[in-house]
Amino acid sequence: MALIPLQYRLDGPAHAPVVLLVPPFGTTMSVWEPQLPELTRDRRVLRVNHRGHGLSPTPEGPYSVEGLALDVLGLLGELGFGRVAAVGAGFGSSLLLWIAANSPRSLDRLALLASASRTPPMHHWARVADRAREGGMEAVVEEVTLPWFTPGFTTDAPEVAALLTDELRGVDPVAYASLCDAIVHMDQRDLVSGVRVPTMVLSAAHDPLLPPGHGRRLADGIADSRFEVVSGAAHLLAVERADRVNELLREYVAS
């Protein structure tokens, strides 16, 4: 399986412990900007872009969660980072769950935001993939971004919502469709009990895409886990409630 050289960026003190940040599909590494001031105080932060996002290549499909996770592992190996703390969001966190179960020595601590161990049956990612292939990203922007923020945040911070929406428009539609294909039938429930990495699971109280019940079930299956619900946020809780998420990450991941 060929590894894809993902675009990445390093910020923070050069010799500090490393924290890896893996974004949700459809967003780029800039989604983590609200976390940088806190985490880079005493951590070296590694951010990545998924296939077809930013300057990361767009190989032909099909894609798989395993293959996407190996992209991340390959980058860690290339950079010589043997053991890192890691934070994942949305379905991007599924890659970290795979790594935690299959390469546990790569991770020191884990935080999973707006995550689930399986794709809910009511999700329509196959339809989204078809529409992206046929009409480009503009054909799916409205549906994909709808769960990202609460209406109040969109009203109060329209420039933030607009920036992330524009970045979604810039994603390669073929890559995005292949990512959607990879998660249509994703089911990692058999991996969860094998996770031995200390894990914090954060769910957003108003996430219509992956409501808190998904996070609670995920945390319940991990032996050394902590579960928190973040109020006043939808799916992109690290953007909408950066204050609370940063507090929890500082306490758990970067302590």
Tab-separated table of C-alpha atoms in Angstrom:
chain	number	residue	atom	x	y	z
A	1	MET	CA	0.000	0.000	0.000
A	2	ALA	CA	1.623	3.237	-1.176
A	3	LEU	CA	1.864	5.966	1.444
A	4	ILE	CA	0.864	9.481	0.437
A	5	PRO	CA	3.192	12.361	1.462
A	6	LEU	CA	0.771	14.589	3.345
A	7	GLN	CA	1.243	18.322	3.598
A	8	TYR	CA	2.176	19.227	7.158
A	9	ARG	CA	3.248	22.115	9.342
A	10	LEU	CA	5.175	22.307	12.599
A	11	ASP	CA	4.723	25.116	15.129
A	12	GLY	CA	6.056	25.662	18.627
A	13	PRO	CA	9.369	24.965	20.408
A	14	ALA	CA	11.620	22.712	18.333
A	15	HIS	CA	12.559	20.275	21.104
A	16	ALA	CA	9.261	20.160	22.978
A	17	PRO	CA	7.018	17.070	23.132
A	18	VAL	CA	4.906	16.697	19.990
A	19	VAL	CA	1.128	16.985	19.705
A	20	LEU	CA	-0.372	15.758	16.421
A	21	LEU	CA	-3.608	17.420	15.246
A	22	VAL	CA	-5.742	15.565	12.665
A	23	PRO	CA	-8.627	17.625	11.220
A	24	PRO	CA	-12.077	16.512	10.120
A	25	PHE	CA	-12.465	15.624	6.445
A	26	GLY	CA	-13.487	18.732	4.515
A	27	THR	CA	-11.359	21.066	6.643
A	28	THR	CA	-7.667	21.886	6.451
A	29	MET	CA	-5.051	22.297	9.145
A	30	SER	CA	-6.265	25.880	9.664
A	31	VAL	CA	-9.263	24.536	11.579
A	32	TRP	CA	-6.837	24.142	14.509
A	33	GLU	CA	-5.787	27.804	14.598
A	34	PRO	CA	-7.796	28.434	17.803
A	35	GLN	CA	-5.724	25.758	19.572
A	36	LEU	CA	-2.265	26.959	18.524
A	37	PRO	CA	-1.738	29.773	21.083
A	38	GLU	CA	-2.395	27.390	23.958
A	39	LEU	CA	-0.683	24.251	22.698
A	40	THR	CA	2.453	25.904	21.324
A	41	ARG	CA	3.312	27.427	24.692
A	42	ASP	CA	5.230	24.274	25.584
A	43	ARG	CA	4.465	21.751	22.834
A	44	ARG	CA	5.564	21.262	19.248
A	45	VAL	CA	2.362	21.032	17.210
A	46	LEU	CA	2.210	18.935	14.044
A	47	ARG	CA	-0.754	19.619	11.748
A	48	VAL	CA	-1.609	17.689	8.598
A	49	ASN	CA	-3.862	18.002	5.571
A	50	HIS	CA	-5.724	14.943	4.336
A	51	ARG	CA	-5.459	13.722	0.757
A	52	GLY	CA	-6.811	16.330	-1.660
A	53	HIS	CA	-6.872	19.041	1.011
A	54	GLY	CA	-4.501	22.005	0.766
A	55	LEU	CA	-1.314	20.858	-0.962
A	56	SER	CA	-1.642	17.157	-0.114
A	57	PRO	CA	-1.709	14.957	-3.233
A	58	THR	CA	-4.871	13.414	-4.643
A	59	PRO	CA	-4.147	9.776	-5.533
A	60	GLU	CA	-6.733	7.687	-7.334
A	61	GLY	CA	-9.208	5.849	-5.122
A	62	PRO	CA	-10.476	3.820	-3.533
A	63	TYR	CA	-9.404	5.087	-0.115
A	64	SER	CA	-9.708	3.232	3.186
A	65	VAL	CA	-9.481	4.293	6.818
A	66	GLU	CA	-6.458	2.010	7.150
A	67	GLY	CA	-4.709	3.619	4.192
A	68	LEU	CA	-5.442	7.128	5.447
A	69	ALA	CA	-4.162	6.203	8.907
A	70	LEU	CA	-0.984	4.792	7.376
A	71	ASP	CA	-0.456	8.145	5.631
A	72	VAL	CA	-0.304	9.733	9.089
A	73	LEU	CA	1.919	6.995	10.514
A	74	GLY	CA	4.240	7.340	7.543
A	75	LEU	CA	4.626	11.052	8.204
A	76	LEU	CA	5.416	10.424	11.874
A	77	GLY	CA	8.105	7.970	10.801
A	78	GLU	CA	9.524	10.369	8.217
A	79	LEU	CA	9.817	13.110	10.832
A	80	GLY	CA	11.318	10.747	13.398
A	81	PHE	CA	8.530	11.190	15.921
A	82	GLY	CA	8.323	7.905	17.786
A	83	ARG	CA	5.585	8.642	20.317
A	84	VAL	CA	3.211	11.603	20.257
A	85	ALA	CA	0.082	12.885	21.892
A	86	ALA	CA	-2.668	13.173	19.285
A	87	VAL	CA	-5.944	15.018	18.827
A	88	GLY	CA	-8.433	14.104	16.108
A	89	ALA	CA	-11.772	15.604	15.149
A	90	GLY	CA	-14.787	14.270	13.287
A	91	PHE	CA	-14.078	11.319	11.047
A	92	GLY	CA	-10.428	12.387	11.049
A	93	SER	CA	-10.287	10.903	14.537
A	94	SER	CA	-11.112	7.492	13.074
A	95	LEU	CA	-7.569	7.431	11.728
A	96	LEU	CA	-6.200	7.913	15.237
A	97	LEU	CA	-8.480	5.200	16.591
A	98	TRP	CA	-7.050	2.819	13.991
A	99	ILE	CA	-3.501	3.828	14.946
A	100	ALA	CA	-4.244	3.436	18.666
A	101	ALA	CA	-5.475	-0.120	18.094
A	102	ASN	CA	-2.832	-1.180	15.554
A	103	SER	CA	0.263	0.839	16.468
A	104	PRO	CA	-0.213	1.775	20.137
A	105	ARG	CA	3.469	2.614	20.666
A	106	SER	CA	3.020	5.567	18.292
A	107	LEU	CA	0.685	7.376	20.679
A	108	ASP	CA	1.144	8.648	24.197
A	109	ARG	CA	-2.266	10.204	24.813
A	110	LEU	CA	-5.317	10.616	22.669
A	111	ALA	CA	-8.182	13.103	22.441
A	112	LEU	CA	-11.088	12.405	20.079
A	113	LEU	CA	-13.502	15.253	19.283
A	114	ALA	CA	-16.977	14.727	17.790
A	115	SER	CA	-16.192	11.083	17.132
A	116	ALA	CA	-17.911	7.735	16.735
A	117	SER	CA	-16.777	4.128	16.442
A	118	ARG	CA	-19.010	3.573	13.408
A	119	THR	CA	-20.704	5.661	10.743
A	120	PRO	CA	-24.373	6.062	11.725
A	121	PRO	CA	-26.681	4.253	9.258
A	122	MET	CA	-28.723	7.422	8.679
A	123	HIS	CA	-25.739	9.281	7.234
A	124	HIS	CA	-25.774	9.717	3.467
A	125	TRP	CA	-22.093	9.827	2.569
A	126	ALA	CA	-22.559	7.726	-0.559
A	127	ARG	CA	-24.967	10.347	-1.889
A	128	VAL	CA	-22.588	13.152	-0.949
A	129	ALA	CA	-19.782	11.330	-2.774
A	130	ASP	CA	-21.886	11.006	-5.925
A	131	ARG	CA	-22.834	14.680	-5.848
A	132	ALA	CA	-19.211	15.780	-5.330
A	133	ARG	CA	-18.087	13.721	-8.313
A	134	GLU	CA	-20.870	15.020	-10.524
A	135	GLY	CA	-21.089	18.682	-9.481
A	136	GLY	CA	-17.865	19.470	-7.635
A	137	MET	CA	-17.625	20.749	-4.080
A	138	GLU	CA	-20.151	23.531	-4.651
A	139	ALA	CA	-22.819	20.841	-4.990
A	140	VAL	CA	-22.226	19.589	-1.432
A	141	VAL	CA	-21.083	22.671	0.487
A	142	GLU	CA	-24.449	23.524	2.010
A	143	GLU	CA	-25.184	19.998	3.225
A	144	VAL	CA	-21.696	19.331	4.549
A	145	THR	CA	-21.367	22.606	6.479
A	146	LEU	CA	-24.873	22.601	7.978
A	147	PRO	CA	-23.864	20.614	11.111
A	148	TRP	CA	-20.611	22.494	11.685
A	149	PHE	CA	-21.893	25.367	13.823
A	150	THR	CA	-24.900	26.410	15.857
A	151	PRO	CA	-26.989	29.204	14.268
A	152	GLY	CA	-25.832	31.622	16.940
A	153	PHE	CA	-22.155	31.144	16.079
A	154	THR	CA	-22.796	31.620	12.369
A	155	THR	CA	-24.506	34.910	13.221
A	156	ASP	CA	-21.882	36.081	15.712
A	157	ALA	CA	-18.768	34.999	13.780
A	158	PRO	CA	-19.756	34.925	10.095
A	159	GLU	CA	-16.172	35.495	8.964
A	160	VAL	CA	-14.996	32.280	10.647
A	161	ALA	CA	-17.810	30.237	9.140
A	162	ALA	CA	-17.158	31.790	5.726
A	163	LEU	CA	-13.423	31.039	5.869
A	164	LEU	CA	-13.941	27.357	6.666
A	165	THR	CA	-16.680	27.087	4.054
A	166	ASP	CA	-14.368	28.568	1.425
A	167	GLU	CA	-11.691	26.048	2.379
A	168	LEU	CA	-14.190	23.242	1.842
A	169	ARG	CA	-14.838	24.602	-1.645
A	170	GLY	CA	-11.103	24.294	-2.311
A	171	VAL	CA	-10.940	20.570	-1.504
A	172	ASP	CA	-10.398	18.295	-4.499
A	173	PRO	CA	-13.858	16.805	-5.220
A	174	VAL	CA	-12.453	13.446	-6.349
A	175	ALA	CA	-10.481	13.084	-3.122
A	176	TYR	CA	-13.436	14.210	-1.020
A	177	ALA	CA	-15.707	11.693	-2.710
A	178	SER	CA	-13.171	8.948	-2.070
A	179	LEU	CA	-12.975	9.965	1.596
A	180	CYS	CA	-16.755	9.767	1.799
A	181	ASP	CA	-16.637	6.294	0.251
A	182	ALA	CA	-14.126	5.222	2.902
A	183	ILE	CA	-16.462	6.102	5.767
A	184	VAL	CA	-19.812	4.971	4.334
A	185	HIS	CA	-19.594	1.560	6.014
A	186	MET	CA	-16.879	2.336	8.566
A	187	ASP	CA	-17.284	0.214	11.689
A	188	GLN	CA	-14.457	0.246	14.225
A	189	ARG	CA	-16.370	-1.210	17.143
A	190	ASP	CA	-14.138	-4.278	17.119
A	191	LEU	CA	-11.063	-2.041	17.505
A	192	VAL	CA	-12.269	-0.022	20.475
A	193	SER	CA	-11.672	-2.633	23.172
A	194	GLY	CA	-8.095	-3.006	21.944
A	195	VAL	CA	-7.230	0.652	22.565
A	196	ARG	CA	-4.816	0.870	25.489
A	197	VAL	CA	-3.864	4.514	25.027
A	198	PRO	CA	-5.326	6.903	27.644
A	199	THR	CA	-8.138	8.635	25.765
A	200	MET	CA	-10.381	11.642	26.257
A	201	VAL	CA	-13.551	11.774	24.167
A	202	LEU	CA	-15.261	15.145	23.698
A	203	SER	CA	-18.732	15.516	22.195
A	204	ALA	CA	-20.591	18.718	21.392
A	205	ALA	CA	-23.969	19.133	23.031
A	206	HIS	CA	-25.597	20.378	19.819
A	207	ASP	CA	-23.828	18.250	17.214
A	208	PRO	CA	-26.498	17.030	14.752
A	209	LEU	CA	-23.992	14.888	12.854
A	210	LEU	CA	-22.567	12.871	15.768
A	211	PRO	CA	-24.594	13.648	18.924
A	212	PRO	CA	-23.054	12.966	22.350
A	213	GLY	CA	-24.440	9.439	22.555
A	214	HIS	CA	-21.889	8.347	19.965
A	215	GLY	CA	-19.032	9.774	22.000
A	216	ARG	CA	-20.295	8.220	25.204
A	217	ARG	CA	-20.488	4.759	23.617
A	218	LEU	CA	-16.993	5.197	22.209
A	219	ALA	CA	-15.573	6.195	25.586
A	220	ASP	CA	-17.404	3.375	27.355
A	221	GLY	CA	-15.555	0.876	25.172
A	222	ILE	CA	-12.057	2.197	25.986
A	223	ALA	CA	-10.569	0.970	29.242
A	224	ASP	CA	-8.689	4.144	30.194
A	225	SER	CA	-11.029	6.892	29.028
A	226	ARG	CA	-12.680	10.117	30.025
A	227	PHE	CA	-15.833	11.553	28.464
A	228	GLU	CA	-16.943	15.190	28.388
A	229	VAL	CA	-19.809	17.025	26.713
A	230	VAL	CA	-18.975	20.556	25.555
A	231	SER	CA	-21.971	22.863	25.762
A	232	GLY	CA	-22.874	25.556	23.250
A	233	ALA	CA	-21.304	23.950	20.201
A	234	ALA	CA	-22.110	21.884	17.128
A	235	HIS	CA	-19.800	19.562	15.147
A	236	LEU	CA	-16.718	21.828	14.934
A	237	LEU	CA	-16.572	22.278	18.690
A	238	ALA	CA	-12.849	23.146	18.730
A	239	VAL	CA	-13.712	26.260	16.726
A	240	GLU	CA	-17.012	27.219	18.301
A	241	ARG	CA	-15.988	26.536	21.912
A	242	ALA	CA	-12.243	26.937	21.642
A	243	ASP	CA	-12.143	28.266	25.200
A	244	ARG	CA	-13.478	25.055	26.756
A	245	VAL	CA	-11.770	22.685	24.330
A	246	ASN	CA	-8.414	24.383	24.899
A	247	GLU	CA	-8.881	24.117	28.649
A	248	LEU	CA	-9.533	20.377	28.359
A	249	LEU	CA	-6.646	19.784	25.947
A	250	ARG	CA	-4.228	21.649	28.174
A	251	GLU	CA	-5.369	19.596	31.140
A	252	TYR	CA	-5.402	16.189	29.480
A	253	VAL	CA	-3.130	16.152	26.421
A	254	ALA	CA	-0.550	18.851	27.118
A	255	SER	CA	-0.251	18.543	30.889
